[in-house]
Each structure stands twice: as C-alpha cells, then as structure tokens.
mmCIF file of C-alpha atoms in Angstrom:
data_model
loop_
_atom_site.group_PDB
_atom_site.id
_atom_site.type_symbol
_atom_site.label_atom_id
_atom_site.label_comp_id
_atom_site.label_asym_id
_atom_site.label_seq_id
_atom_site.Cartn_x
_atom_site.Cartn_y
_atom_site.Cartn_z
ATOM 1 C CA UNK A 23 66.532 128.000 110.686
ATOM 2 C CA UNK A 24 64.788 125.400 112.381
ATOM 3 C CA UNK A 25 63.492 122.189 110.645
ATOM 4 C CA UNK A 26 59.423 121.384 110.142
ATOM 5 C CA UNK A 27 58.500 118.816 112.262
ATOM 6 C CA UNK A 28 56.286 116.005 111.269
ATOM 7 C CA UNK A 29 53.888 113.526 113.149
ATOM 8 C CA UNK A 30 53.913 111.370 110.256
ATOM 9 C CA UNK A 31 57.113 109.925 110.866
ATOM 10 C CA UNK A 32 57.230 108.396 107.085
ATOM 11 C CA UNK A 33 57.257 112.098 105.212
ATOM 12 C CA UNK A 34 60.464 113.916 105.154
ATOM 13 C CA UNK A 35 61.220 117.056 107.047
ATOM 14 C CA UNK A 36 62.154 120.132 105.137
ATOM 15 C CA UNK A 37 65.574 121.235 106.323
ATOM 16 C CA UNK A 38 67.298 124.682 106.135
ATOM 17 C CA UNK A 39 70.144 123.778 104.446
ATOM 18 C CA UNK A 40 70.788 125.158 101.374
ATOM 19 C CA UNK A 41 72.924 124.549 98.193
ATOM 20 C CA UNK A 42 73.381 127.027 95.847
ATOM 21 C CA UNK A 43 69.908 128.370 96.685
ATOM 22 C CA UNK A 44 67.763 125.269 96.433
ATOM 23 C CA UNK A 45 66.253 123.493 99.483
ATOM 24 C CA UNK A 46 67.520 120.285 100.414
ATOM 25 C CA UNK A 47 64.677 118.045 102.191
ATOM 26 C CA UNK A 48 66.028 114.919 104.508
ATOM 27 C CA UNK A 49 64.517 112.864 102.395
ATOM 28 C CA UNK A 50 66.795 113.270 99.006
ATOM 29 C CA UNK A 51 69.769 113.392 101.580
ATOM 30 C CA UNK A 52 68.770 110.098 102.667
ATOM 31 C CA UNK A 53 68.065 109.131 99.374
ATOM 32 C CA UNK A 54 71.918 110.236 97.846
ATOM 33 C CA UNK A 55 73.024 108.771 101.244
ATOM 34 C CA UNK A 56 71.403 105.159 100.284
ATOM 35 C CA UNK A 57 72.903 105.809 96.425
ATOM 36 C CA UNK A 58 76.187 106.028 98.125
ATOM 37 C CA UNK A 59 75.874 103.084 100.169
ATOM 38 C CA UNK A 60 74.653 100.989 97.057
ATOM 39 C CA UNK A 61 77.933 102.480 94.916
ATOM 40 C CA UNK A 62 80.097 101.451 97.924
ATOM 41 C CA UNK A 63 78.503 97.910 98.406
ATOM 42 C CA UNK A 64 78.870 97.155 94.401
ATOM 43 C CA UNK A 65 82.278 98.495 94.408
ATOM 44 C CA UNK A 66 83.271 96.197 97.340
ATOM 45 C CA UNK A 67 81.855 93.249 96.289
ATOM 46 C CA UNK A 68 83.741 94.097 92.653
ATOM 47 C CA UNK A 69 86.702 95.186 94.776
ATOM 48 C CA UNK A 70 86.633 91.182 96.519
ATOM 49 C CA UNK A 71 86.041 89.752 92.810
ATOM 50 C CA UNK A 72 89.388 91.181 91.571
ATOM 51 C CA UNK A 73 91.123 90.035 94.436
ATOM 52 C CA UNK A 74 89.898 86.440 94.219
ATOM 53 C CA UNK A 75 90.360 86.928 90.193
ATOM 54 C CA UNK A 76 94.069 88.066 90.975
ATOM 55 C CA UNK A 77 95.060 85.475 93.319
ATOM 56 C CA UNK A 78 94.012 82.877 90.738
ATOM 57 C CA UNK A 79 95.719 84.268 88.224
ATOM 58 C CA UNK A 80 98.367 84.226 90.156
ATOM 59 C CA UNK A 81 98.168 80.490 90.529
ATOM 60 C CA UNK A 82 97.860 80.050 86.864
ATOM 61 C CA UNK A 83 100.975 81.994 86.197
ATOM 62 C CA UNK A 84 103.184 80.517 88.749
ATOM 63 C CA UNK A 85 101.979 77.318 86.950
ATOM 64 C CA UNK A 86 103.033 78.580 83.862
ATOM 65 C CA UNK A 87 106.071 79.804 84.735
ATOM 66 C CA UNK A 88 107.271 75.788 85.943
ATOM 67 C CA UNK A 89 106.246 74.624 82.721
ATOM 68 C CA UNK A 90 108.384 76.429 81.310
ATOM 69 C CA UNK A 91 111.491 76.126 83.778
ATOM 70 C CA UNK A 92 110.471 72.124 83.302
ATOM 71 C CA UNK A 93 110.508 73.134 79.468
ATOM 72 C CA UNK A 94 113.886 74.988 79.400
ATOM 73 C CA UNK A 95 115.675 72.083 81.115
ATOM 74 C CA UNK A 96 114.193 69.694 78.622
ATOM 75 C CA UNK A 97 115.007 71.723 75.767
ATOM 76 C CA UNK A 98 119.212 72.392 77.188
ATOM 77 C CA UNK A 99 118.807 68.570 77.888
ATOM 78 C CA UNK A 100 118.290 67.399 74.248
ATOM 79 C CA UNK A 101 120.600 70.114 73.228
ATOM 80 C CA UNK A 102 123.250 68.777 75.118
ATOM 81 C CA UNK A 103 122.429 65.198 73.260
ATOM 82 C CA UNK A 104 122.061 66.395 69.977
ATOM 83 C CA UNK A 105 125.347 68.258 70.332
ATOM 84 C CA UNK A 106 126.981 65.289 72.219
ATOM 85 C CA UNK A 107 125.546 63.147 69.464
ATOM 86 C CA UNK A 108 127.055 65.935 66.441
ATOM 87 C CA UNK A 109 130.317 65.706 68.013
ATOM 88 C CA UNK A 110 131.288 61.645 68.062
ATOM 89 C CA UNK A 111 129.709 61.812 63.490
ATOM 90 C CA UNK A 112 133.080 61.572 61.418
ATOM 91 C CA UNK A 113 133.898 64.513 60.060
ATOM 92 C CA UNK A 114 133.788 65.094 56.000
ATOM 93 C CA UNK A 115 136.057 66.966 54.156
ATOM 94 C CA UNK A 116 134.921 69.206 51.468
ATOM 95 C CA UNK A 117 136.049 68.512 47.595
#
C-alpha cells in the first residue's frame, strides 16, 4: 500500500505497515525510535560512569593492597624481634 501524503510537513503520515493488525503511523515509529535513542544515551552515559567508577576503585584497591604488603612486612619484622628478643630470656625450669 502506498503511504498518505501530507502538505503539512509537521503531521505524521499513515503508513501501511501493520503489526498484528493495528496501523502503525510514522509518527509513533519516530516516537519509539526517539525512546530508543534516549534508553541508549542514558545507558551510555551510565555505561562511562561505571567505567570511571571501576578504574577508581581500582586505584583504591591497588592502594589497599600496599598497605597491606607494607603491613605484612612490618608485622614479620616485629615478629622476627619479638622472637629474637624470646630467644636470648634465660630459660626457667619448672618445679
């Protein structure tokens, strides 16, 4: 089928497509069409926030994870002193 044509170029044009049995005009194509673009835009822009989110995250967490390598070798530092330390105490014998 052929479309209507229009001289108003502002009112949509019925089209002969069909879904299911009900008339799809141009217009609520275009519409869903701008929806789309709208979904796709927000989930871009969300899409770019998780990826900035994540590679800060990132940061914080390779921080984290030298703290604690700094903390570790602290910690088997002092060991090694208090057991150093331990060792050169008299021993006691028991009664």
């Amino acid at each position: 089928m052929q479309a209507q044509t229009s001289t108003n170029s502002t009112v949509p044009r019925r089209c002969a497509l069909t879904d299911g049995g009900s008339i799809l005009t141009i217009g609520v194509m275009n519409e869903e069409i701008n929806q789309l673009a709208a979904r796709i835009a927000a989930l871009t822009e969300f899409n770019r926030r998780l990826a900035a989110q994540n590679n800060h995250l990132k940061g914080q967490l390779a921080e984290a994870e030298r703290h604690y390598a700094q903390a570790q070798e602290r910690l088997e530092s002092v060991r090694g002193k208090v057991e150093n330390a331990l060792s050169r105490l008299p021993m006691v014998a028991d009664n």
